[in-house]
């Protein structure tokens, strides 16, 4: 009878532990889903920023700003990549039940800070008239660069012919 009580106590203890672990797992899965949604939102914002950047027309007055914003876009792309890596680490950490809450809380805080930073940059970009001109100038600038390269190549060919003709 004492042995039966001991077995019953062990079963109840294991059942309680299982319920607790399942609760932690569900919380971790919810946080993981939120992190994935945030990653998708950031990726969508990045695509929107790239689309706006591609529609620029006037490039002469905004070349300096264009280079600065392209560098910022590159940094944002790296941030997105870093967030994806962090998401992968988060997925790995949800497989084990120990320490899940702490690591997810830290990750959630990092994701929140990244969101706030991106939101501020988006608002700044929307209010900057120079940026609007910059975005309009990018395609024309790229076309001018290609044309300049073509003309430089033709000049080199002509100079080579002149040297051969002498």
Short mmCIF file of N, CA, C and O in Angstrom, two decimals, residues 46 49-50 53 56 62-80 117-118 121 131 134 138 145:
data_model
loop_
_atom_site.label_atom_id
_atom_site.label_comp_id
_atom_site.label_asym_id
_atom_site.label_seq_id
_atom_site.Cartn_x
_atom_site.Cartn_y
_atom_site.Cartn_z
N UNK A 46 10.91 46.67 -45.69
CA UNK A 46 12.13 46.76 -46.49
C UNK A 46 11.78 46.73 -47.98
O UNK A 46 12.32 47.51 -48.76
N UNK A 49 10.40 50.04 -48.97
CA UNK A 49 11.46 51.03 -49.07
C UNK A 49 12.24 50.86 -50.38
O UNK A 49 12.58 51.85 -51.04
N UNK A 50 12.50 49.63 -50.76
CA UNK A 50 13.20 49.37 -52.03
C UNK A 50 12.37 49.83 -53.23
O UNK A 50 12.90 50.38 -54.18
N UNK A 53 12.52 53.56 -53.42
CA UNK A 53 13.84 53.99 -53.84
C UNK A 53 14.01 53.82 -55.35
O UNK A 53 14.65 54.63 -56.01
N UNK A 56 12.74 56.75 -58.02
CA UNK A 56 13.34 58.10 -58.03
C UNK A 56 13.72 58.53 -59.45
O UNK A 56 14.17 57.73 -60.25
N UNK A 62 20.66 65.37 -55.43
CA UNK A 62 20.54 64.52 -54.25
C UNK A 62 21.51 63.35 -54.20
O UNK A 62 21.27 62.40 -53.49
N UNK A 63 22.62 63.40 -54.93
CA UNK A 63 23.52 62.26 -54.94
C UNK A 63 24.09 61.93 -53.56
O UNK A 63 24.14 60.77 -53.16
N UNK A 64 24.49 62.95 -52.82
CA UNK A 64 25.01 62.72 -51.47
C UNK A 64 23.98 62.06 -50.57
O UNK A 64 24.28 61.11 -49.85
N UNK A 65 22.76 62.57 -50.62
CA UNK A 65 21.69 61.98 -49.82
C UNK A 65 21.39 60.55 -50.28
O UNK A 65 21.10 59.68 -49.47
N UNK A 66 21.44 60.33 -51.58
CA UNK A 66 21.17 59.00 -52.12
C UNK A 66 22.16 57.98 -51.56
O UNK A 66 21.77 56.91 -51.10
N UNK A 67 23.44 58.33 -51.58
CA UNK A 67 24.45 57.41 -51.04
C UNK A 67 24.20 57.13 -49.56
O UNK A 67 24.31 55.98 -49.11
N UNK A 68 23.85 58.17 -48.82
CA UNK A 68 23.60 58.00 -47.38
C UNK A 68 22.40 57.08 -47.15
O UNK A 68 22.44 56.18 -46.32
N UNK A 69 21.33 57.27 -47.92
CA UNK A 69 20.13 56.44 -47.74
C UNK A 69 20.35 55.02 -48.23
O UNK A 69 19.79 54.06 -47.69
N UNK A 70 21.17 54.85 -49.26
CA UNK A 70 21.49 53.50 -49.71
C UNK A 70 22.28 52.76 -48.63
O UNK A 70 22.05 51.58 -48.40
N UNK A 71 23.20 53.48 -47.99
CA UNK A 71 23.95 52.86 -46.89
C UNK A 71 23.00 52.50 -45.76
O UNK A 71 23.11 51.42 -45.17
N UNK A 72 22.04 53.37 -45.47
CA UNK A 72 21.07 53.10 -44.41
C UNK A 72 20.22 51.87 -44.76
O UNK A 72 19.92 51.05 -43.90
N UNK A 73 19.83 51.75 -46.03
CA UNK A 73 19.06 50.60 -46.48
C UNK A 73 19.88 49.32 -46.32
O UNK A 73 19.35 48.29 -45.91
N UNK A 74 21.16 49.41 -46.62
CA UNK A 74 22.04 48.26 -46.44
C UNK A 74 22.08 47.85 -44.97
O UNK A 74 22.00 46.66 -44.65
N UNK A 75 22.20 48.84 -44.09
CA UNK A 75 22.22 48.57 -42.65
C UNK A 75 20.91 47.93 -42.22
O UNK A 75 20.89 46.98 -41.44
N UNK A 76 19.79 48.44 -42.76
CA UNK A 76 18.49 47.86 -42.43
C UNK A 76 18.40 46.42 -42.93
O UNK A 76 17.84 45.56 -42.24
N UNK A 77 18.92 46.17 -44.11
CA UNK A 77 18.94 44.81 -44.63
C UNK A 77 19.74 43.88 -43.72
O UNK A 77 19.34 42.75 -43.46
N UNK A 78 20.88 44.40 -43.23
CA UNK A 78 21.67 43.61 -42.29
C UNK A 78 20.92 43.38 -40.99
O UNK A 78 21.01 42.31 -40.39
N UNK A 79 20.16 44.40 -40.57
CA UNK A 79 19.35 44.26 -39.35
C UNK A 79 18.29 43.18 -39.54
O UNK A 79 18.03 42.39 -38.63
N UNK A 80 17.68 43.17 -40.71
CA UNK A 80 16.68 42.14 -40.99
C UNK A 80 17.33 40.76 -40.95
O UNK A 80 16.79 39.82 -40.37
N UNK A 117 12.98 51.47 -33.61
CA UNK A 117 13.99 52.15 -34.41
C UNK A 117 13.54 52.26 -35.87
O UNK A 117 13.63 53.32 -36.48
N UNK A 118 13.00 51.17 -36.40
CA UNK A 118 12.52 51.19 -37.79
C UNK A 118 11.35 52.14 -37.96
O UNK A 118 11.25 52.84 -38.97
N UNK A 121 12.69 55.67 -38.15
CA UNK A 121 13.33 55.92 -39.44
C UNK A 121 12.30 56.08 -40.55
O UNK A 121 12.45 56.92 -41.43
N UNK A 131 14.53 63.58 -49.24
CA UNK A 131 14.50 62.13 -49.49
C UNK A 131 13.55 61.80 -50.64
O UNK A 131 13.82 60.92 -51.43
N UNK A 134 15.36 62.52 -53.64
CA UNK A 134 16.39 61.50 -53.74
C UNK A 134 15.83 60.22 -54.34
O UNK A 134 16.42 59.62 -55.23
N UNK A 138 17.08 58.33 -58.24
CA UNK A 138 17.91 57.13 -58.34
C UNK A 138 17.92 56.49 -59.72
O UNK A 138 18.99 56.18 -60.24
N UNK A 145 25.05 56.81 -64.96
CA UNK A 145 26.27 56.06 -64.67
C UNK A 145 26.56 55.05 -65.78
O UNK A 145 27.69 54.89 -66.23
#
